[in-house]
JSON list of C-alpha atoms and ligand atoms in Angstrom, two decimals:
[
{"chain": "A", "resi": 1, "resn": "UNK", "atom": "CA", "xyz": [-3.04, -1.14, -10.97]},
{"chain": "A", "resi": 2, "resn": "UNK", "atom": "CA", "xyz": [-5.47, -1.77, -8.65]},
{"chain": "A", "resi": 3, "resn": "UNK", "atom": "CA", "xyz": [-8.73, 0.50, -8.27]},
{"chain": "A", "resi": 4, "resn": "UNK", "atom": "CA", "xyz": [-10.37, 1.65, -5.03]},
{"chain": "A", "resi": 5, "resn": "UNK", "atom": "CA", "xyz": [-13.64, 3.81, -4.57]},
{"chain": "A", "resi": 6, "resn": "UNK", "atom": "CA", "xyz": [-12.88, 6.70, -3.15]},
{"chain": "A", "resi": 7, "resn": "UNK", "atom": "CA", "xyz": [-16.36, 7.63, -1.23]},
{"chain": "A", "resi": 8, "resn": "UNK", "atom": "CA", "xyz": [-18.39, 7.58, 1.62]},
{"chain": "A", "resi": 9, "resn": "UNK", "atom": "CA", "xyz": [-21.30, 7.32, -0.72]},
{"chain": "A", "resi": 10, "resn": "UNK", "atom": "CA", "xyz": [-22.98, 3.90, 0.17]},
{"chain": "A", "resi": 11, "resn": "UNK", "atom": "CA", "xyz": [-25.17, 3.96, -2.88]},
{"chain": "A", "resi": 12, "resn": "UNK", "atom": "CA", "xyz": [-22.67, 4.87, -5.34]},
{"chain": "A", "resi": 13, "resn": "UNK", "atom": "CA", "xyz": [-20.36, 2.25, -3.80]},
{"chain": "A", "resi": 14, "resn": "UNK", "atom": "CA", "xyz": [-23.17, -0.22, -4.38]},
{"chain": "A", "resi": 15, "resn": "UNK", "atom": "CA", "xyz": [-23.43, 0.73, -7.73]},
{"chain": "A", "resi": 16, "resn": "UNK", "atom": "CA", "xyz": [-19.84, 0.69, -9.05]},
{"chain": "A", "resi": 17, "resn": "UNK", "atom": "CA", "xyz": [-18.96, -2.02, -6.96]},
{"chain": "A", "resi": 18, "resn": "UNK", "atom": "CA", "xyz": [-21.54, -3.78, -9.52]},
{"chain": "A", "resi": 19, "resn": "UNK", "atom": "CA", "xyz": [-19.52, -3.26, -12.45]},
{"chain": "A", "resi": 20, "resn": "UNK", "atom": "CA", "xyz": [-16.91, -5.65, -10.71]},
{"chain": "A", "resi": 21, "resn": "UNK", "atom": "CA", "xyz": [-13.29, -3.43, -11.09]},
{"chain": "A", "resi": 22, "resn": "UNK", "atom": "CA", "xyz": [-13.79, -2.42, -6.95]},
{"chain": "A", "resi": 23, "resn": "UNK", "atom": "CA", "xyz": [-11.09, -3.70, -5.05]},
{"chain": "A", "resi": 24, "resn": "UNK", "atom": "CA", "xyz": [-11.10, -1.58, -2.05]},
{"chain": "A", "resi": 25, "resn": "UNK", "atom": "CA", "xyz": [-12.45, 2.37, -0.69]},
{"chain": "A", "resi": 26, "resn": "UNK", "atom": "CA", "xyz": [-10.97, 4.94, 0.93]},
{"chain": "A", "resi": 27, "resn": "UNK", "atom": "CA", "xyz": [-12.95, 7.63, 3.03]},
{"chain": "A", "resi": 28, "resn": "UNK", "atom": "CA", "xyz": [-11.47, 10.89, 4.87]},
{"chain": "A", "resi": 29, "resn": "UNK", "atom": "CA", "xyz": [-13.86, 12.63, 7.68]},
{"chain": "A", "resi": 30, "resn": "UNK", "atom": "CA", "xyz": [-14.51, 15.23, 4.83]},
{"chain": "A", "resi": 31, "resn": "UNK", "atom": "CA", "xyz": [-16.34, 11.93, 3.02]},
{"chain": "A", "resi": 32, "resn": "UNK", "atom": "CA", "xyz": [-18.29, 10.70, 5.86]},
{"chain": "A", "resi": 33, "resn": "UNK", "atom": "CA", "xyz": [-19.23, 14.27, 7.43]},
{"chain": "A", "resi": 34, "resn": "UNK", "atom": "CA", "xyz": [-21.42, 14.30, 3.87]},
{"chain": "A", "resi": 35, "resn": "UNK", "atom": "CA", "xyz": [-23.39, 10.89, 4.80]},
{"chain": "A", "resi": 36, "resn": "UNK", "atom": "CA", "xyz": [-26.22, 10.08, 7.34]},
{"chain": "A", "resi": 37, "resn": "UNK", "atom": "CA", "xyz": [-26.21, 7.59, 10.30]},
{"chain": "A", "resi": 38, "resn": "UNK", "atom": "CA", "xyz": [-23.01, 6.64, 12.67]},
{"chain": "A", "resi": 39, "resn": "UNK", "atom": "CA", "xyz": [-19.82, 6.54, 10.47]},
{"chain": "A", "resi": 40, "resn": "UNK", "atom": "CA", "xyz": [-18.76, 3.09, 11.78]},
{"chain": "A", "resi": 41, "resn": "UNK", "atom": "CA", "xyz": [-22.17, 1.52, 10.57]},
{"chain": "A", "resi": 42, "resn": "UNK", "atom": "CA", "xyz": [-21.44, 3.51, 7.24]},
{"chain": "A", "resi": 43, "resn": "UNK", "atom": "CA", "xyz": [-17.54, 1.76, 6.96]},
{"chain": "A", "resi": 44, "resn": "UNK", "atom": "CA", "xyz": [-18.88, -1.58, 8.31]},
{"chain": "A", "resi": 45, "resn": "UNK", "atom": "CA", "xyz": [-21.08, -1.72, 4.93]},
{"chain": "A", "resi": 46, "resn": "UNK", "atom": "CA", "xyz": [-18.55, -0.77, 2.73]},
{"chain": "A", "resi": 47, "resn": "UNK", "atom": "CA", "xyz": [-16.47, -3.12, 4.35]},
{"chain": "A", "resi": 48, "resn": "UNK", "atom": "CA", "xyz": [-18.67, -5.63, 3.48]},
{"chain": "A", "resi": 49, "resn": "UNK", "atom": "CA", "xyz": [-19.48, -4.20, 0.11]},
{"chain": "A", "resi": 50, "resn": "UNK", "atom": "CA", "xyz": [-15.78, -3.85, -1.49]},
{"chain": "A", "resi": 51, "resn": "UNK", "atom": "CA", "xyz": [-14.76, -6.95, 0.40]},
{"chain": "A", "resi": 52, "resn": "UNK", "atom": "CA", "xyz": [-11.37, -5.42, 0.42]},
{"chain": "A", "resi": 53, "resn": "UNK", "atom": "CA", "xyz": [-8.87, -2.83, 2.26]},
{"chain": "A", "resi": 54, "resn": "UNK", "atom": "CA", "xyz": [-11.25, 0.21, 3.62]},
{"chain": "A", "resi": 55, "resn": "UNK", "atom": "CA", "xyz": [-9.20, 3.22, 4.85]},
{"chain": "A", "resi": 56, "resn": "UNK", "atom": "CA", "xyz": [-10.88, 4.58, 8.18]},
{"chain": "A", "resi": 57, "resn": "UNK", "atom": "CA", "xyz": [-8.84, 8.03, 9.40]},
{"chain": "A", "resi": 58, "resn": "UNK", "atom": "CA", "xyz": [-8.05, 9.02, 13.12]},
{"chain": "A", "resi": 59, "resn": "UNK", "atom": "CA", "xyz": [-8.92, 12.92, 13.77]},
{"chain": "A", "resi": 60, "resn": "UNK", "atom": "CA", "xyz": [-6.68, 12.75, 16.92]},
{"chain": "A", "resi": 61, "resn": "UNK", "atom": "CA", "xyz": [-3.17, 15.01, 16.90]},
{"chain": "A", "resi": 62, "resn": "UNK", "atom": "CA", "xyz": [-1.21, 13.01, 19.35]},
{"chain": "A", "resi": 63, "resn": "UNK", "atom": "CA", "xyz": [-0.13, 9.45, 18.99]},
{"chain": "A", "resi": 64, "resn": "UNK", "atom": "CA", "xyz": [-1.79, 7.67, 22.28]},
{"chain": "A", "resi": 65, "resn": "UNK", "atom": "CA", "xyz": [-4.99, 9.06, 20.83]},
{"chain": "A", "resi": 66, "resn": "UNK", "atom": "CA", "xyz": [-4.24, 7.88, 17.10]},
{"chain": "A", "resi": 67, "resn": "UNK", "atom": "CA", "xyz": [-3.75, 4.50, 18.78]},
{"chain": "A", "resi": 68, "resn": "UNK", "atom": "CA", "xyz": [-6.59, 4.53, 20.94]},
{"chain": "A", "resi": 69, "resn": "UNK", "atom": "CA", "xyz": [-8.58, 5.23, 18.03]},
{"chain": "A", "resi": 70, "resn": "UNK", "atom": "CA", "xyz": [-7.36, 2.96, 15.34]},
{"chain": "A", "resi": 71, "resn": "UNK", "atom": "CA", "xyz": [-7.51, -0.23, 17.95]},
{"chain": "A", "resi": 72, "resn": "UNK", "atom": "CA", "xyz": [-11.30, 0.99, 17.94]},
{"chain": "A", "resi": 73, "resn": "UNK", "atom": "CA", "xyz": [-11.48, 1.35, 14.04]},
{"chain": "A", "resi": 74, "resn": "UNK", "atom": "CA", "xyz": [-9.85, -1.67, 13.35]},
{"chain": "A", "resi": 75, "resn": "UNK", "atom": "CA", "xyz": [-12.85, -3.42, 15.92]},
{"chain": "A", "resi": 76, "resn": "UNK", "atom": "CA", "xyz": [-15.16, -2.95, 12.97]},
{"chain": "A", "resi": 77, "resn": "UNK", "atom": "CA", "xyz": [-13.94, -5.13, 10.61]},
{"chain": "A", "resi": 78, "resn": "UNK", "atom": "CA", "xyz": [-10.98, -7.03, 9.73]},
{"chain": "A", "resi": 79, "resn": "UNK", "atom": "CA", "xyz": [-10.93, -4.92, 5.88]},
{"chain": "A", "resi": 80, "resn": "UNK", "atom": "CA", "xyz": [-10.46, -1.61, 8.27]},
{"chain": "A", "resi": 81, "resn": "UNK", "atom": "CA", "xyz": [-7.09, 0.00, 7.40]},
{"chain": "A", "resi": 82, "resn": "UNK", "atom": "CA", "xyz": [-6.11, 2.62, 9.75]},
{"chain": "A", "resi": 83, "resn": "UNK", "atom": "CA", "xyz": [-5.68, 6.00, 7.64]},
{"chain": "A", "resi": 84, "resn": "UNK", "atom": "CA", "xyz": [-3.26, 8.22, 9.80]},
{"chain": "A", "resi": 85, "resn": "UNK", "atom": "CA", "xyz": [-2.04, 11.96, 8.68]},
{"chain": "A", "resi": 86, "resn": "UNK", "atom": "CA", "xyz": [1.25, 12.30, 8.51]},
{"chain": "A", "resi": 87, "resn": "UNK", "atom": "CA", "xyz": [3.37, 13.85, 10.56]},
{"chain": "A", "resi": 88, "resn": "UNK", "atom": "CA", "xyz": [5.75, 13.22, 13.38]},
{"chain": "A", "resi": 89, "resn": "UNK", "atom": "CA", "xyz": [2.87, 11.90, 15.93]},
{"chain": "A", "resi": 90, "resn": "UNK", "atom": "CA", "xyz": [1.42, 9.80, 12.73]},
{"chain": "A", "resi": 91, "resn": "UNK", "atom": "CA", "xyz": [5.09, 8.45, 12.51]},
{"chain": "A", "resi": 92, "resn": "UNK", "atom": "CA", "xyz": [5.20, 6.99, 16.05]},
{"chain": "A", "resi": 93, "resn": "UNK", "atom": "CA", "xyz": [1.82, 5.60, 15.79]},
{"chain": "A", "resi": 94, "resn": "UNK", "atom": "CA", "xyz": [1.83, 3.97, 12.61]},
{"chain": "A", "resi": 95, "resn": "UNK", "atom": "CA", "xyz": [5.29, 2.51, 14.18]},
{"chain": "A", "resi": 96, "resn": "UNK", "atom": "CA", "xyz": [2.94, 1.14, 16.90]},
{"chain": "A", "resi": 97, "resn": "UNK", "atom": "CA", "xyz": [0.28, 0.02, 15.13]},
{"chain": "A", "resi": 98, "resn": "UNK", "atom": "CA", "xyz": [2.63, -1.87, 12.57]},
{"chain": "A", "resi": 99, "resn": "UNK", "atom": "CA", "xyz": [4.04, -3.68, 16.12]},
{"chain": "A", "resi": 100, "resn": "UNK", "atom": "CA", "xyz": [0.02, -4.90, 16.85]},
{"chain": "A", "resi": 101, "resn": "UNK", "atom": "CA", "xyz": [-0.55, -5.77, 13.39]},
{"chain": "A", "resi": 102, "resn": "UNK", "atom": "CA", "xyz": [-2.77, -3.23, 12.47]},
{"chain": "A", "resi": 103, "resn": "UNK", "atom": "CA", "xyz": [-2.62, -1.83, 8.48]},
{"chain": "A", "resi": 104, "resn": "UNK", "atom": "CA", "xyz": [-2.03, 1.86, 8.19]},
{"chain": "A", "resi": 105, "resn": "UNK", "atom": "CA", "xyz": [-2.15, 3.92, 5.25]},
{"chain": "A", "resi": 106, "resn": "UNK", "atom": "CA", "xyz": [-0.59, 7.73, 5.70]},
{"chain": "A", "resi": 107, "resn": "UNK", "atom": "CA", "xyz": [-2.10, 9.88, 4.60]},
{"chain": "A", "resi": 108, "resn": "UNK", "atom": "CA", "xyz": [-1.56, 13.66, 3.31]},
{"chain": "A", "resi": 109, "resn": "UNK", "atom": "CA", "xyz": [1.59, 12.63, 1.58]},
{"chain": "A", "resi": 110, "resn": "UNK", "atom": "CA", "xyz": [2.97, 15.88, -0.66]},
{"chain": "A", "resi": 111, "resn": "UNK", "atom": "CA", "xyz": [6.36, 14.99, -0.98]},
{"chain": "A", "resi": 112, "resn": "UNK", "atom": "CA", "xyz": [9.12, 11.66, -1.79]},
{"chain": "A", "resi": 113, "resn": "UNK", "atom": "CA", "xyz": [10.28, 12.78, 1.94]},
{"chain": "A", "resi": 114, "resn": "UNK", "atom": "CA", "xyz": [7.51, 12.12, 3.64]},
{"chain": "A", "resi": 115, "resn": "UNK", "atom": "CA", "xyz": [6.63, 8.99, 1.73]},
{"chain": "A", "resi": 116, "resn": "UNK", "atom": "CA", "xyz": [10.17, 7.61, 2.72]},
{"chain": "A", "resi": 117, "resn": "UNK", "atom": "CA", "xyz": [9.44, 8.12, 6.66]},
{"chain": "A", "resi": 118, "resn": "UNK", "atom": "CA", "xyz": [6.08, 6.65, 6.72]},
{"chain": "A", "resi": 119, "resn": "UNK", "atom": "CA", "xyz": [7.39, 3.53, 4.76]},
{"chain": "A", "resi": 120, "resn": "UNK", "atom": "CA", "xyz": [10.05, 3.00, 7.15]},
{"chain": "A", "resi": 121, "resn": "UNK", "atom": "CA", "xyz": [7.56, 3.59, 10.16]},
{"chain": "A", "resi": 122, "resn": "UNK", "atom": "CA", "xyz": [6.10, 0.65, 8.77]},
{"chain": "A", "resi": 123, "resn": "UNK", "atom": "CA", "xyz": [2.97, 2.03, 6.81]},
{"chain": "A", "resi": 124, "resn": "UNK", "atom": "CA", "xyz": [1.01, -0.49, 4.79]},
{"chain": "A", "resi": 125, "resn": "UNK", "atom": "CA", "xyz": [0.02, 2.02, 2.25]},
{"chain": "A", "resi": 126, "resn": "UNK", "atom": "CA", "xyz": [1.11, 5.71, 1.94]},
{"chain": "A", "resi": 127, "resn": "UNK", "atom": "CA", "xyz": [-1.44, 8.65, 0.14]},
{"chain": "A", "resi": 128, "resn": "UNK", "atom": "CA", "xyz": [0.00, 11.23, -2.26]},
{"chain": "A", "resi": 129, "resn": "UNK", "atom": "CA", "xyz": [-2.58, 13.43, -2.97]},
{"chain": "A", "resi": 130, "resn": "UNK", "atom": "CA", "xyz": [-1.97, 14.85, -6.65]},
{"chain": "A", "resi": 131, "resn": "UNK", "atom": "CA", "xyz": [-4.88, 17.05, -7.08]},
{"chain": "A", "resi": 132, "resn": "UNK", "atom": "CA", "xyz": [-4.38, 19.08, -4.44]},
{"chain": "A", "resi": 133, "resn": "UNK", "atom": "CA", "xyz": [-0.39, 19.58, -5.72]},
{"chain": "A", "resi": 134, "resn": "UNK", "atom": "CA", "xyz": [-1.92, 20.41, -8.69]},
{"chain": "A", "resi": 135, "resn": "UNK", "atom": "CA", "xyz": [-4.52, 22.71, -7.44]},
{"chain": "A", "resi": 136, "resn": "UNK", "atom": "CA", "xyz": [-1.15, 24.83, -5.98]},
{"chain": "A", "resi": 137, "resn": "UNK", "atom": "CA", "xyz": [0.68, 25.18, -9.50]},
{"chain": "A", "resi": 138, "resn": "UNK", "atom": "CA", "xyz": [2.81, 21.58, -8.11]},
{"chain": "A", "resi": 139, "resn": "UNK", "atom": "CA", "xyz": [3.04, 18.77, -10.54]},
{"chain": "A", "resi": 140, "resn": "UNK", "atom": "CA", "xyz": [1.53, 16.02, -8.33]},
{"chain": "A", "resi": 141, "resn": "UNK", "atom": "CA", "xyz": [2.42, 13.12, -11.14]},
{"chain": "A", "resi": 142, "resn": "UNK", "atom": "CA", "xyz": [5.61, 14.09, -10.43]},
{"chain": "A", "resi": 143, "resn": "UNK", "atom": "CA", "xyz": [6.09, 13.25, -6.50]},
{"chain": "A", "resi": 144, "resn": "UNK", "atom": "CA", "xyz": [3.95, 9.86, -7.56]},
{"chain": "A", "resi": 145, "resn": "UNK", "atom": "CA", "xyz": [6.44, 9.23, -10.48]},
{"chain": "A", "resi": 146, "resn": "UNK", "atom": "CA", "xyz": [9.48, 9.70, -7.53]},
{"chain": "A", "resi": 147, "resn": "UNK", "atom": "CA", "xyz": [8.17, 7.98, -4.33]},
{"chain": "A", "resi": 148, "resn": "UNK", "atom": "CA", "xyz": [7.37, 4.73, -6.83]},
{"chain": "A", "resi": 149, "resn": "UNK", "atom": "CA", "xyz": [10.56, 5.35, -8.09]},
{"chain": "A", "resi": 150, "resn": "UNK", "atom": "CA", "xyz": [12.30, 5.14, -4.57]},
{"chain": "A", "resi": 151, "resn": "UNK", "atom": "CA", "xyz": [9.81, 2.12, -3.67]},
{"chain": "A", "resi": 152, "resn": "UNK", "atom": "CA", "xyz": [10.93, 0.13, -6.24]},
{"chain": "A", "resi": 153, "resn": "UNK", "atom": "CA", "xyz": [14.91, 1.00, -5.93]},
{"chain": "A", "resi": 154, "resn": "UNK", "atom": "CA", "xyz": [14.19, -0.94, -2.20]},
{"chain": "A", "resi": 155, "resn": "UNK", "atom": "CA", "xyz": [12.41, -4.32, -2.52]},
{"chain": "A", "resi": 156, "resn": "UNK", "atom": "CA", "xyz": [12.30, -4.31, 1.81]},
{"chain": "A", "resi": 157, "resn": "UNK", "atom": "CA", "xyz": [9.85, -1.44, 1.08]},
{"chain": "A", "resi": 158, "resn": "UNK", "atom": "CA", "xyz": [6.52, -3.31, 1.02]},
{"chain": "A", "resi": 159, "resn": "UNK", "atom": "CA", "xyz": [4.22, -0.03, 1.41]},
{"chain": "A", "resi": 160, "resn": "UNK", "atom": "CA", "xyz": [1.95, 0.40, -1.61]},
{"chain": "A", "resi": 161, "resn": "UNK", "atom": "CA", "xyz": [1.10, 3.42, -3.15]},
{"chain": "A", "resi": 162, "resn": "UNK", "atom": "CA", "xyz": [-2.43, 4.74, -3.68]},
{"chain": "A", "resi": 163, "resn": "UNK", "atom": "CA", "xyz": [-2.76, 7.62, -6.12]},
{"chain": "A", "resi": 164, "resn": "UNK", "atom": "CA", "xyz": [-5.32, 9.98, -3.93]},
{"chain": "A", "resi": 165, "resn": "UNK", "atom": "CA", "xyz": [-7.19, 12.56, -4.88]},
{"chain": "A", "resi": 166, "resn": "UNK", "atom": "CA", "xyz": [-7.70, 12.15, -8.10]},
{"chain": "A", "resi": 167, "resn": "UNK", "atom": "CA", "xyz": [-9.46, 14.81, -10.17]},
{"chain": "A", "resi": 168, "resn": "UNK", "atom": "CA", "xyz": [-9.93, 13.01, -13.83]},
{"chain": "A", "resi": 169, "resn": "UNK", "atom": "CA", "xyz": [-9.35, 10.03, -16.08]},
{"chain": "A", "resi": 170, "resn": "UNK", "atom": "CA", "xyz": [-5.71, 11.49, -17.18]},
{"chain": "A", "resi": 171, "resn": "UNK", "atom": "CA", "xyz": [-4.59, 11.07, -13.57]},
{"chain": "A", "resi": 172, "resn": "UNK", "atom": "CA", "xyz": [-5.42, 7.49, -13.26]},
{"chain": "A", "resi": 173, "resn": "UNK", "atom": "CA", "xyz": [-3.76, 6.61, -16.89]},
{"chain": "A", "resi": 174, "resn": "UNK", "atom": "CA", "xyz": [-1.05, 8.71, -15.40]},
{"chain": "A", "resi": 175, "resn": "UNK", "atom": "CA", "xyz": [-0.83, 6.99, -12.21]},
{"chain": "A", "resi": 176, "resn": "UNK", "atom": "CA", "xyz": [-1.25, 3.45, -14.20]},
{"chain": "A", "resi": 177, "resn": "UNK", "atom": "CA", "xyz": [1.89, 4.49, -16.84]},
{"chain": "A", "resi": 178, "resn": "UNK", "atom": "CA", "xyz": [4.47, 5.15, -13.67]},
{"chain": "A", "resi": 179, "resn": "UNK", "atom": "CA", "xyz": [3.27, 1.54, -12.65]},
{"chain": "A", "resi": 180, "resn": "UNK", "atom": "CA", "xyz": [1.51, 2.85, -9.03]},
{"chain": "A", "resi": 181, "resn": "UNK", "atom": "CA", "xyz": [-0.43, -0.28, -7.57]},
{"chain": "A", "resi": 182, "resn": "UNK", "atom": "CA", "xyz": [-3.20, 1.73, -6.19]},
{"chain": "A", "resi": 183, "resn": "UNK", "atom": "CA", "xyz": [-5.41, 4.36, -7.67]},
{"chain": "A", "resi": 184, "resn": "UNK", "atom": "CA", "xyz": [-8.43, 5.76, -5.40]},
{"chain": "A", "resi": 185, "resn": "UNK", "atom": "CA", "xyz": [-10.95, 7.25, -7.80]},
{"chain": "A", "resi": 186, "resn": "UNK", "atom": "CA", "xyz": [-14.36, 9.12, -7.05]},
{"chain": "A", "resi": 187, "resn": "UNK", "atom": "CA", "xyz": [-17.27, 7.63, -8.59]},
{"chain": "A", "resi": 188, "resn": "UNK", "atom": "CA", "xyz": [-17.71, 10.86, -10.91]},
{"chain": "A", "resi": 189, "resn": "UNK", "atom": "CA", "xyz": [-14.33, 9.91, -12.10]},
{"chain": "A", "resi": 190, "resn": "UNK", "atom": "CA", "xyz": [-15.27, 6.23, -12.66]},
{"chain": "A", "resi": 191, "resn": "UNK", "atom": "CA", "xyz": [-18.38, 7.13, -14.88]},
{"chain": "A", "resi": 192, "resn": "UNK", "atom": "CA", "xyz": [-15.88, 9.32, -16.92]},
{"chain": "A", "resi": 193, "resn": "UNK", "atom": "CA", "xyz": [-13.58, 6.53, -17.40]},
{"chain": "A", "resi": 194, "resn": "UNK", "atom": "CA", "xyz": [-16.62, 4.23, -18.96]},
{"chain": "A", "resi": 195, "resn": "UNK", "atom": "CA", "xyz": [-17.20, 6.78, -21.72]},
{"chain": "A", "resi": 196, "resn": "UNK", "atom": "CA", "xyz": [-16.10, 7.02, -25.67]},
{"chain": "A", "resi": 197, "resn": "UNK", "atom": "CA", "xyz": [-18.07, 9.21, -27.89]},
{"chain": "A", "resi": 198, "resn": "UNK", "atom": "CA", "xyz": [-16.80, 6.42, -30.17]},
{"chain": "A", "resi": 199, "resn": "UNK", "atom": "CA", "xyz": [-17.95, 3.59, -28.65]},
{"chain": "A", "resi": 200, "resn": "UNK", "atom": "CA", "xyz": [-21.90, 5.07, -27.99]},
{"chain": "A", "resi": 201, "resn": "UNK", "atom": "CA", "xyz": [-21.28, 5.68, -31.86]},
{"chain": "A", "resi": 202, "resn": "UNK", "atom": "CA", "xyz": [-20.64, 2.42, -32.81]},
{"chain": "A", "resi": 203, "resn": "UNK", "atom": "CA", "xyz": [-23.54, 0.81, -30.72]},
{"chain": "A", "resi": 204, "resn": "UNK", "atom": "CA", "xyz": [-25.84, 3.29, -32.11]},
{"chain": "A", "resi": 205, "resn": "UNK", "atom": "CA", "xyz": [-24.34, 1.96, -35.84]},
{"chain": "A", "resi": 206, "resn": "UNK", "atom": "CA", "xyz": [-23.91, -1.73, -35.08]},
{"chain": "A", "resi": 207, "resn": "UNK", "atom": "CA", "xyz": [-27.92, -1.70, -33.72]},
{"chain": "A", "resi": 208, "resn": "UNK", "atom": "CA", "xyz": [-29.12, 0.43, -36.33]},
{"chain": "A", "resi": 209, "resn": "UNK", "atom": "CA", "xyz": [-27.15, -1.70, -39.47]},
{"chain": "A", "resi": 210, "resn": "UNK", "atom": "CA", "xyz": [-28.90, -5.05, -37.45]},
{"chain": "A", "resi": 211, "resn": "UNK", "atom": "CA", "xyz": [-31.88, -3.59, -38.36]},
{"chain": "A", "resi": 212, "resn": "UNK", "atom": "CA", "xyz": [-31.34, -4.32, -41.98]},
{"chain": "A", "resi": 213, "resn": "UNK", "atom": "CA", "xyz": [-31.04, -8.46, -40.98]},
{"chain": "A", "resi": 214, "resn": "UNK", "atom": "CA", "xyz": [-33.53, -8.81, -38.47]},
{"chain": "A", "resi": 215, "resn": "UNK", "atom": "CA", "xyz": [-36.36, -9.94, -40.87]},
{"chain": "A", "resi": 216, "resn": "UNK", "atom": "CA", "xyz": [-33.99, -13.15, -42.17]},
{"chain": "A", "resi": 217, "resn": "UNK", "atom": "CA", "xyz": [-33.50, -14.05, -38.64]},
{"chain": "A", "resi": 218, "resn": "UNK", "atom": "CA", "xyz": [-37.09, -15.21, -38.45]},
{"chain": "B", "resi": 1, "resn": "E4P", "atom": "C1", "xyz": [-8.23, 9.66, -0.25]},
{"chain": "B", "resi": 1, "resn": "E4P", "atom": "O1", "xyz": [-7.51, 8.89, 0.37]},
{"chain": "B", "resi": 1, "resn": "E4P", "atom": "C2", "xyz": [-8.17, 11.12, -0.03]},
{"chain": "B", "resi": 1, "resn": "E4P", "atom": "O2", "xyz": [-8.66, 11.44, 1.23]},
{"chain": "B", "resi": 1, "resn": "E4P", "atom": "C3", "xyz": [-8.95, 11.83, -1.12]},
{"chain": "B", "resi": 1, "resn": "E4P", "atom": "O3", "xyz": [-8.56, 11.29, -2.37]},
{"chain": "B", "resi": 1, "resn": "E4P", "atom": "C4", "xyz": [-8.75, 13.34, -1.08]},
{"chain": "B", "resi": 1, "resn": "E4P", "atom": "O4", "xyz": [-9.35, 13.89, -2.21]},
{"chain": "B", "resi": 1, "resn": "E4P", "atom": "P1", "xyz": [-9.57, 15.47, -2.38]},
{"chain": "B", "resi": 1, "resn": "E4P", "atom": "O5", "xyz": [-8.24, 16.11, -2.48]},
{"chain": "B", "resi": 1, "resn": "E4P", "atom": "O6", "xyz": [-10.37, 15.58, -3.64]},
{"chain": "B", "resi": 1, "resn": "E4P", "atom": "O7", "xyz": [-10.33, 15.92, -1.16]}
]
C-alpha cells in the first residue's frame, strides 16, 4: 500500500517527506483554508516536494465550472490530480476530464455505489472517507473492504483506492490487510505509526548495556 500525506501543512510535508515513505498528498479546501499565501503556490510546492500525485479539489457545483477549474488546477503542475466531489455534476465532469487526459480522484465517497459510478466515469482514484462513517455509528472499513472487493472482481477497473480520512494507526493496518493501494494519512497519524514503547525501550537498554564495553573499544 502506498502512503500519501494528507495536509496542506508545507512544513510538516517537508518533514515527513524526509523520512522517505511519501509517495503523494492530498489536500481538501478545509486543508488549505488553514495555510498562508495563494493555495496554488502552496500545491505547486508540494508538488514539487512529494514528487508524486497531489489531489487539488474544485469548489464549483456544476460541471462546466468543475472543468473550467480543473483545466486551471491541472496548469500548475503535471503531479496535480483533479479532486472532484461526487455527485451527478462530478460524474459528467470527471467523464470529461478523463476524455482531456486529466487525473481525477472523487471524492466524498460513503458508499460501494458511488465508488462504482465514479470508476466507470473514468476516475483515476476514488476517496472513501472512513472516519467520518465512523464518526456516524457506520463501519467505514467496511465500504473500503467492499468497493476493493468490487475493484478487484473487474480488472477493466483501473481506479485506485485511497483510504481518506483516516483517524489512527488501526485504520491504515486496516486499510493495508483488505489490500487498498492508497492510504492518505495526516502527519499526527504518521508520528503515531513511528512509535513502540518497546522499541524506545530497547534503545534505551541496548545504549545503556554499550556502556559496559565502551572502555575495551579504546
Ligand atoms: C482526503 O482526501 C480527505 O479530504 C481527508 O482525508 C478528509 O479527512 P477528514 O474527514 O478528517 O476531514
Amino acid at each position: 500500500m502506498k502512503l500519501f500525506i494528507d495536509t496542506a501543512d508545507l512544513k510538516e510535508i517537508r518533514e515527513i517527506a524526509s523520512w522517505g515513505i511519501v509517495e503523494g498528498a492530498t489536500t481538501n479546501p478545509t486543508l488549505l483554508s488553514k495555510q498562508e499565501g495563494h493555495p496554488h503556490d502552496i500545491l505547486r510546492e508540494i508538488c514539487e516536494i512529494v514528487k508524486g500525485p497531489v489531489s487539488a479539489e474544485v469548489v464549483s457545483q456544476d460541471h462546466e465550472g468543475m472543468v473550467r477549474e480543473a483545466r486551471e488546477l491541472a496548469k500548475i503542475h503535471e503531479h496535480i490530480v483533479i479532486k472532484i466531489p461526487f455527485g451527478i455534476e462530478g460524474l459528467k465532469a470527471v467523464k470529461q476530464l478523463s476524455g482531456e487526459g486529466i487525473k481525477t480522484n472523487v471524492t466524498l465517497v460513503f458508499s460501494p455505489s458511488q465508488a462504482l459510478l465514479a470508476a466507470r466515469a473514468g476516475a483515476n482514484y476514488i476517496s472513501p472517507f472512513v472516519g467520518r462513517l465512523d464518526d456516524i455509528s457506520n463501519d467505514g472499513m467496511e465500504i473500503v473492504a467492499q468497493i476493493v472487493e468490487i475493484f478487484n472482481n473487474y480488472p477493466d477497473i483501473e481506479t485506485e483506492v485511497i483510504v481518506a480520512s483516516i483517524r489512527h494507526p488501526m485504520h491504515v493496518v486496516e486499510a493495508a490487510l483488505l489490500g487498498a493501494p492508497i492510504a492518505t494519512i495526516p502527519p499526527k497519524v504518521f508520528r503515531q505509526m513511528v512509535k513502540h514503547p518497546l522499541t524506545d525501550i530497547g534503545i534505551e537498554r541496548f545504549l545503556k548495556d554499550w556502556e559496559k564495553v565502551k572502555d575495551r573499544m579504546k
